[in-house]
Amino acid sequence: ATPDHHRAAGFLQHKGRHEFVAASPVPLRLTMSEMNSLDVSQQALLQLLMTKRALTDHEAQLALTDSAALGHGSPGDDVSHAFKIINRSLKMMNLEVRSTIMPGSDDNQLVHAVVNLVNDDIAKMNGTKLQPAELDVFKQAVQLIGQADESFVDVQALQVPTLKKAQMAQVLQHLVAHRWLELEEGTDNLSVGPRSYLELPDFLESNQIARSQIIYH
């Protein structure tokens, strides 16, 4: 079954093709007072979004239903309403749930993610700790994608002299798992991930990659 067919615990535990670090710690944490402003179902929805780093709209719809089962009601009337409520707590940390329509997707796929509102430095990408040479992998990937005729580049085209092949693979795995980059299933096609569109639009634009449509809740 695909992620879209998983419900309740099955959906929450599903390891999708980009979840290389599904069991890793949540990349950010709220204070007790901020968490207390959200009910159980809203906390569950936020926890899942932070753990998975990004959710498609259909995944978010399933998560909304699953999260409601953990509390005494739905996190919101719909996905956008739930994220609007959650954002009231996140904004105290200069974070916000935003959504984007992924450029080039066949069905105008809508993706949601938590965005850092004050950090536009790619050296300090939210939840990502990379050494300079490792960060060069991301920069090079974006540059090559921006120069490509298509919206993707063959992952084999990436070359950073200071990194061994195994190190390169590990860095790419990290970037894909954190949704800064996307790797098409069954291929070597590497493209820009939703979190890059949401958090680093200026950097993408400087590399000839058009900004995506951003949706605010």
Coordinates of C-alpha atoms in Angstrom, one line a residue:
A1 CA 0.0 0.0 0.0
T2 CA 1.1 3.6 -0.6
P3 CA 1.3 6.3 2.1
D4 CA -2.1 7.6 0.9
H5 CA -3.8 4.3 1.9
H6 CA -2.4 4.2 5.4
R7 CA -4.7 5.3 8.3
A8 CA -4.3 5.8 12.0
A9 CA -1.2 4.1 13.4
G10 CA -0.4 2.6 10.1
F11 CA -0.2 6.0 8.4
L12 CA 1.8 7.5 11.3
Q13 CA 4.4 4.7 11.2
H14 CA 4.7 4.4 7.5
K15 CA 8.2 4.7 6.2
G16 CA 8.0 6.5 2.8
R17 CA 10.8 6.4 0.3
H18 CA 12.3 9.7 1.6
E19 CA 12.1 8.9 5.3
F20 CA 15.7 7.8 5.9
V21 CA 15.6 9.1 9.4
A22 CA 12.1 8.3 10.4
A23 CA 13.1 7.4 14.0
S24 CA 15.3 10.5 14.5
P25 CA 14.4 13.2 17.1
V26 CA 11.9 15.9 16.2
P27 CA 13.8 18.8 14.6
L28 CA 12.3 21.4 16.9
R29 CA 10.5 21.5 20.2
L30 CA 7.8 23.8 21.7
T31 CA 7.9 25.0 25.3
M32 CA 5.4 23.6 27.7
S33 CA 3.3 26.7 27.6
E34 CA 3.2 26.7 23.8
M35 CA 2.3 23.1 23.7
N36 CA -0.4 23.6 26.3
S37 CA -2.1 26.1 24.0
L38 CA -2.8 23.3 21.6
D39 CA -5.1 20.4 22.3
V40 CA -4.0 16.7 22.0
S41 CA -5.1 16.3 18.4
Q42 CA -3.4 19.6 17.3
Q43 CA -0.2 18.5 19.1
A44 CA -0.3 15.1 17.3
L45 CA -0.8 16.8 13.9
L46 CA 2.1 19.2 14.5
Q47 CA 4.3 16.3 15.8
L48 CA 3.7 14.3 12.7
L49 CA 4.4 17.3 10.4
M50 CA 7.7 18.1 12.2
T51 CA 8.8 14.4 12.2
K52 CA 8.1 13.9 8.5
R53 CA 9.3 17.4 7.6
A54 CA 6.6 17.8 5.0
L55 CA 3.2 16.4 4.1
T56 CA 1.3 16.3 0.9
D57 CA -2.2 17.6 1.2
H58 CA -3.6 14.1 1.0
E59 CA -1.3 12.9 3.7
A60 CA -2.3 16.0 5.8
Q61 CA -6.0 15.1 5.3
L62 CA -5.3 11.6 6.6
A63 CA -3.3 12.9 9.5
L64 CA -6.1 15.3 10.4
T65 CA -8.5 12.4 10.7
D66 CA -6.0 10.2 12.6
S67 CA -5.0 13.1 15.0
A68 CA -8.7 13.7 15.8
A69 CA -9.0 10.1 17.0
L70 CA -6.3 10.9 19.7
G71 CA -8.2 13.8 21.2
H72 CA -11.8 14.9 21.8
G73 CA -12.3 16.4 18.4
S74 CA -10.7 17.4 15.1
P75 CA -7.6 19.7 15.1
G76 CA -9.6 22.0 12.9
D77 CA -12.5 22.2 10.4
D78 CA -10.1 21.3 7.7
V79 CA -6.3 21.2 7.1
S80 CA -5.9 24.9 6.5
H81 CA -7.9 25.8 9.6
A82 CA -5.9 23.3 11.8
F83 CA -2.6 24.9 10.6
K84 CA -4.0 28.3 11.3
I85 CA -4.6 27.3 14.9
I86 CA -1.2 25.7 15.2
N87 CA 0.5 28.7 13.7
R88 CA -0.7 30.9 16.7
S89 CA 1.7 28.8 18.9
L90 CA 4.5 28.4 16.3
K91 CA 4.8 32.1 15.6
M92 CA 6.0 32.7 19.1
M93 CA 9.1 30.7 18.0
N94 CA 9.3 32.5 14.6
L95 CA 8.1 29.4 12.9
E96 CA 5.0 28.9 10.8
V97 CA 3.3 26.2 8.8
R98 CA 3.1 27.2 5.1
S99 CA 2.2 25.4 2.0
T100 CA 3.3 25.4 -1.6
I101 CA 2.2 24.1 -4.9
M102 CA 5.1 22.0 -6.2
P103 CA 6.3 23.4 -9.6
G104 CA 6.3 20.8 -12.3
S105 CA 4.0 18.4 -10.5
D106 CA 1.4 16.7 -12.7
D107 CA -1.5 17.4 -10.4
N108 CA -0.4 20.7 -8.8
Q109 CA 0.6 18.9 -5.7
L110 CA 0.1 20.9 -2.5
V111 CA 2.8 20.3 0.2
H112 CA 2.8 21.6 3.8
A113 CA 5.9 22.2 6.0
V114 CA 7.1 24.1 9.0
V115 CA 9.1 27.2 7.9
N116 CA 11.7 29.2 9.9
L117 CA 10.6 32.9 9.5
V118 CA 13.8 34.6 10.5
N119 CA 16.5 32.4 9.0
D120 CA 17.3 32.7 5.3
D121 CA 20.9 31.5 5.6
I122 CA 21.4 28.2 3.8
A123 CA 24.3 27.5 6.2
K124 CA 21.7 27.2 9.0
M125 CA 18.8 25.5 7.4
N126 CA 16.2 24.5 9.9
G127 CA 16.9 21.0 11.3
T128 CA 20.0 20.6 9.1
K129 CA 23.5 20.5 10.4
L130 CA 26.0 20.3 7.5
Q131 CA 29.7 21.0 7.2
P132 CA 30.8 23.5 4.5
A133 CA 31.8 20.7 2.1
E134 CA 28.5 19.0 2.7
L135 CA 26.6 22.2 2.1
D136 CA 28.4 22.4 -1.2
V137 CA 26.4 19.4 -2.3
F138 CA 23.2 21.2 -1.8
K139 CA 24.5 24.4 -3.5
Q140 CA 25.8 22.4 -6.5
A141 CA 22.5 20.5 -6.8
V142 CA 20.5 23.7 -6.9
Q143 CA 22.9 25.3 -9.4
L144 CA 22.7 22.3 -11.7
I145 CA 19.0 22.0 -11.5
G146 CA 18.7 25.7 -12.3
Q147 CA 20.9 25.2 -15.4
A148 CA 19.1 22.1 -16.6
D149 CA 16.5 22.0 -19.4
E150 CA 14.2 20.0 -17.1
S151 CA 13.4 20.7 -13.5
F152 CA 15.8 17.9 -12.3
V153 CA 19.3 16.7 -12.6
D154 CA 20.9 13.3 -12.6
V155 CA 22.2 12.7 -9.1
Q156 CA 25.4 11.2 -10.6
A157 CA 26.3 14.6 -12.0
L158 CA 27.1 15.9 -8.5
Q159 CA 30.8 16.0 -7.7
V160 CA 32.4 17.5 -4.6
P161 CA 36.1 16.6 -4.6
T162 CA 36.5 16.8 -0.9
L163 CA 33.8 14.2 -0.3
K164 CA 34.1 10.5 -0.9
K165 CA 31.3 8.6 -2.6
A166 CA 29.9 7.2 0.6
Q167 CA 30.0 10.7 2.2
M168 CA 28.2 12.2 -0.8
A169 CA 25.5 9.5 -0.6
Q170 CA 25.0 10.2 3.1
V171 CA 24.7 13.9 2.6
L172 CA 22.2 13.4 -0.3
Q173 CA 20.2 11.0 1.9
H174 CA 20.1 13.7 4.6
L175 CA 19.0 16.4 2.3
V176 CA 16.3 14.3 0.7
A177 CA 15.1 13.0 4.1
H178 CA 14.7 16.6 5.3
R179 CA 12.9 17.5 2.1
W180 CA 15.4 20.1 0.9
L181 CA 15.8 18.0 -2.2
E182 CA 13.6 15.3 -3.8
L183 CA 14.7 12.1 -5.4
E184 CA 12.2 10.6 -7.9
E185 CA 11.3 7.0 -7.0
G186 CA 13.1 4.4 -9.1
T187 CA 15.3 7.0 -10.9
D188 CA 18.4 9.2 -10.3
N189 CA 16.3 12.4 -11.0
L190 CA 17.1 14.9 -8.2
S191 CA 14.9 18.0 -7.9
V192 CA 14.2 20.9 -5.5
G193 CA 12.3 19.8 -2.4
P194 CA 9.3 21.6 -0.9
R195 CA 11.2 23.0 2.1
S196 CA 13.7 24.8 -0.2
Y197 CA 10.8 26.4 -2.1
L198 CA 9.3 27.5 1.2
E199 CA 12.4 28.6 3.1
L200 CA 15.0 29.6 0.5
P201 CA 13.1 31.3 -2.4
D202 CA 15.8 34.0 -2.8
F203 CA 18.6 31.4 -3.1
L204 CA 16.6 29.4 -5.6
E205 CA 15.8 32.5 -7.6
S206 CA 19.5 33.5 -7.7
N207 CA 20.0 30.1 -9.4
Q208 CA 17.4 30.6 -12.1
I209 CA 14.7 28.6 -10.3
A210 CA 11.4 30.3 -10.2
R211 CA 9.6 30.9 -6.9
S212 CA 6.7 28.6 -6.1
Q213 CA 3.3 29.7 -5.1
I214 CA 3.1 30.1 -1.4
I215 CA -0.1 29.6 0.6
Y216 CA -0.4 31.2 4.1
H217 CA -2.7 29.9 6.8

